[in-house]
Amino acid sequence: MNYLVTGGAGFIGSNLVNRLVTEGNHVTIIDDLSMGKKCNIRETDKVKFFEGSVMDKNLLSSIIKAETFDYIFHLAAVASVADSIERPLETHKVNYDSVLYLLNLCKKYQPGLKRFIFSSSSAVYGDIDLPFKSESTPVKPLSQYAVDKYAGERTVLNFYNLYGVPTSAVRFFNVYGPNQNPSSPYSGVVSILTDKFQKLRDGEKTYFTLFGDGKQTRDFIFVDDVLNALNSIAISSKSLGEVYNVGTGTVTSLNQIIKILSGIYSIELPIVQKSVRKGDIRQSVASKEKLTSLGFDATYTVNEGLNKLVRSFHERK
Ligand code: UD2
């Protein structure tokens, strides 16, 4: 099969690309390397790499016109809410305009496309105080990031309903795993924590800044499970024109994550406690019913996923 993965050098994108090529597929990647790295992608002649932004309309149109794709995963994005608050216009261009532009190209030039999958976020739910967030829960997008993700979803689903472009959207919860870049203060907390634990183990002095009491909960999902979820959605006909939470339905507190990692590394990471981040959500967990109705269920517990993640660092060395 022939795939297009935007953001294919990034965290989720590179894990997806590596799995696809291992399965014998061909993948075209568009990535501007703003967060992703070329070294995240396995070296193979099955990958065509275009270094560029999804804001570059000429690049998108030349690729869509030249190739015939079976599946398109649109994962490129300004991935941080905080970044979107600092750069609302650019976020909008990357996170929304590119979606509309790509879909319009697919409508014209990709008649054989099997599925276009758009990556949205649990951010669309905002701070709604509910134990489980289900796809039918009213949304409350509180940042430009969340507004654009929600608008992107609606556009993607409308393109199926109005023009028959085969689309689905996914709302990622807290994804963790190999190739997650820990370099920004707004990087995923698991990538920040494992980076600190690695440094400490290598003899560097470091500490973790804990915002709040650590009792905040999240739905942490290991990236391999995310890839399985994406596959279940991509091959199902029931998921056409639909949006899905991608989470495990299990709550884990930040304190639990720190405790598990301390156990894996057999070290105590010094912690400096600070006040809760502005806009931080206390509890976030996905209702997983809609996704499990496609036959998917997460296979990794947080304990297993974190163990596998730490092992992956050693395998690379
Ligand atoms: C996630 C998404 C974000 C958006 C949001 C929607 C990631 C990386 N971020 O943000 O893009 O979709 O969900 O709700 O998936 N923390 C610390 N110290 C640190 C870093 C984080 O204490 O150095 C805390 C942070 O304050 C939060 C928790 O860890 O309470 C998780 O933080 P996160 O940035 O990994 O993810 P989240 O859920 O805030």
mmCIF file with all atom_site columns, C-alpha atoms in Angstrom, residues 197 255-269 303 306-307 310:
data_model
loop_
_atom_site.group_PDB
_atom_site.id
_atom_site.type_symbol
_atom_site.label_atom_id
_atom_site.label_alt_id
_atom_site.label_comp_id
_atom_site.label_asym_id
_atom_site.label_entity_id
_atom_site.label_seq_id
_atom_site.pdbx_PDB_ins_code
_atom_site.Cartn_x
_atom_site.Cartn_y
_atom_site.Cartn_z
_atom_site.occupancy
_atom_site.B_iso_or_equiv
_atom_site.pdbx_formal_charge
_atom_site.auth_seq_id
_atom_site.auth_comp_id
_atom_site.auth_asym_id
_atom_site.auth_atom_id
_atom_site.pdbx_PDB_model_num
ATOM 1  C CA . PHE A 1 197 ? 15.704 9.819  34.943 1.00 0.00 ? 197 PHE A CA 1
ATOM 2  C CA . ASN A 1 255 ? 2.462  10.582 41.119 1.00 0.00 ? 255 ASN A CA 1
ATOM 3  C CA . GLN A 1 256 ? 1.849  7.006  39.969 1.00 0.00 ? 256 GLN A CA 1
ATOM 4  C CA . ILE A 1 257 ? 3.925  7.591  36.816 1.00 0.00 ? 257 ILE A CA 1
ATOM 5  C CA . ILE A 1 258 ? 6.800  9.003  38.891 1.00 0.00 ? 258 ILE A CA 1
ATOM 6  C CA . LYS A 1 259 ? 6.607  6.022  41.266 1.00 0.00 ? 259 LYS A CA 1
ATOM 7  C CA . ILE A 1 260 ? 6.668  3.467  38.432 1.00 0.00 ? 260 ILE A CA 1
ATOM 8  C CA . LEU A 1 261 ? 9.672  5.174  36.798 1.00 0.00 ? 261 LEU A CA 1
ATOM 9  C CA . SER A 1 262 ? 11.515 5.359  40.151 1.00 0.00 ? 262 SER A CA 1
ATOM 10 C CA . GLY A 1 263 ? 10.997 1.606  40.408 1.00 0.00 ? 263 GLY A CA 1
ATOM 11 C CA . ILE A 1 264 ? 12.247 0.944  36.871 1.00 0.00 ? 264 ILE A CA 1
ATOM 12 C CA . TYR A 1 265 ? 15.365 3.103  37.283 1.00 0.00 ? 265 TYR A CA 1
ATOM 13 C CA . SER A 1 266 ? 15.818 2.264  40.982 1.00 0.00 ? 266 SER A CA 1
ATOM 14 C CA . ILE A 1 267 ? 16.504 5.963  41.678 1.00 0.00 ? 267 ILE A CA 1
ATOM 15 C CA . GLU A 1 268 ? 14.557 8.745  43.404 1.00 0.00 ? 268 GLU A CA 1
ATOM 16 C CA . LEU A 1 269 ? 14.258 11.790 41.143 1.00 0.00 ? 269 LEU A CA 1
ATOM 17 C CA . ASN A 1 303 ? 3.535  -0.189 33.848 1.00 0.00 ? 303 ASN A CA 1
ATOM 18 C CA . LEU A 1 306 ? 6.857  2.560  30.645 1.00 0.00 ? 306 LEU A CA 1
ATOM 19 C CA . ASN A 1 307 ? 9.031  -0.544 30.978 1.00 0.00 ? 307 ASN A CA 1
ATOM 20 C CA . VAL A 1 310 ? 12.861 2.571  29.058 1.00 0.00 ? 310 VAL A CA 1
#
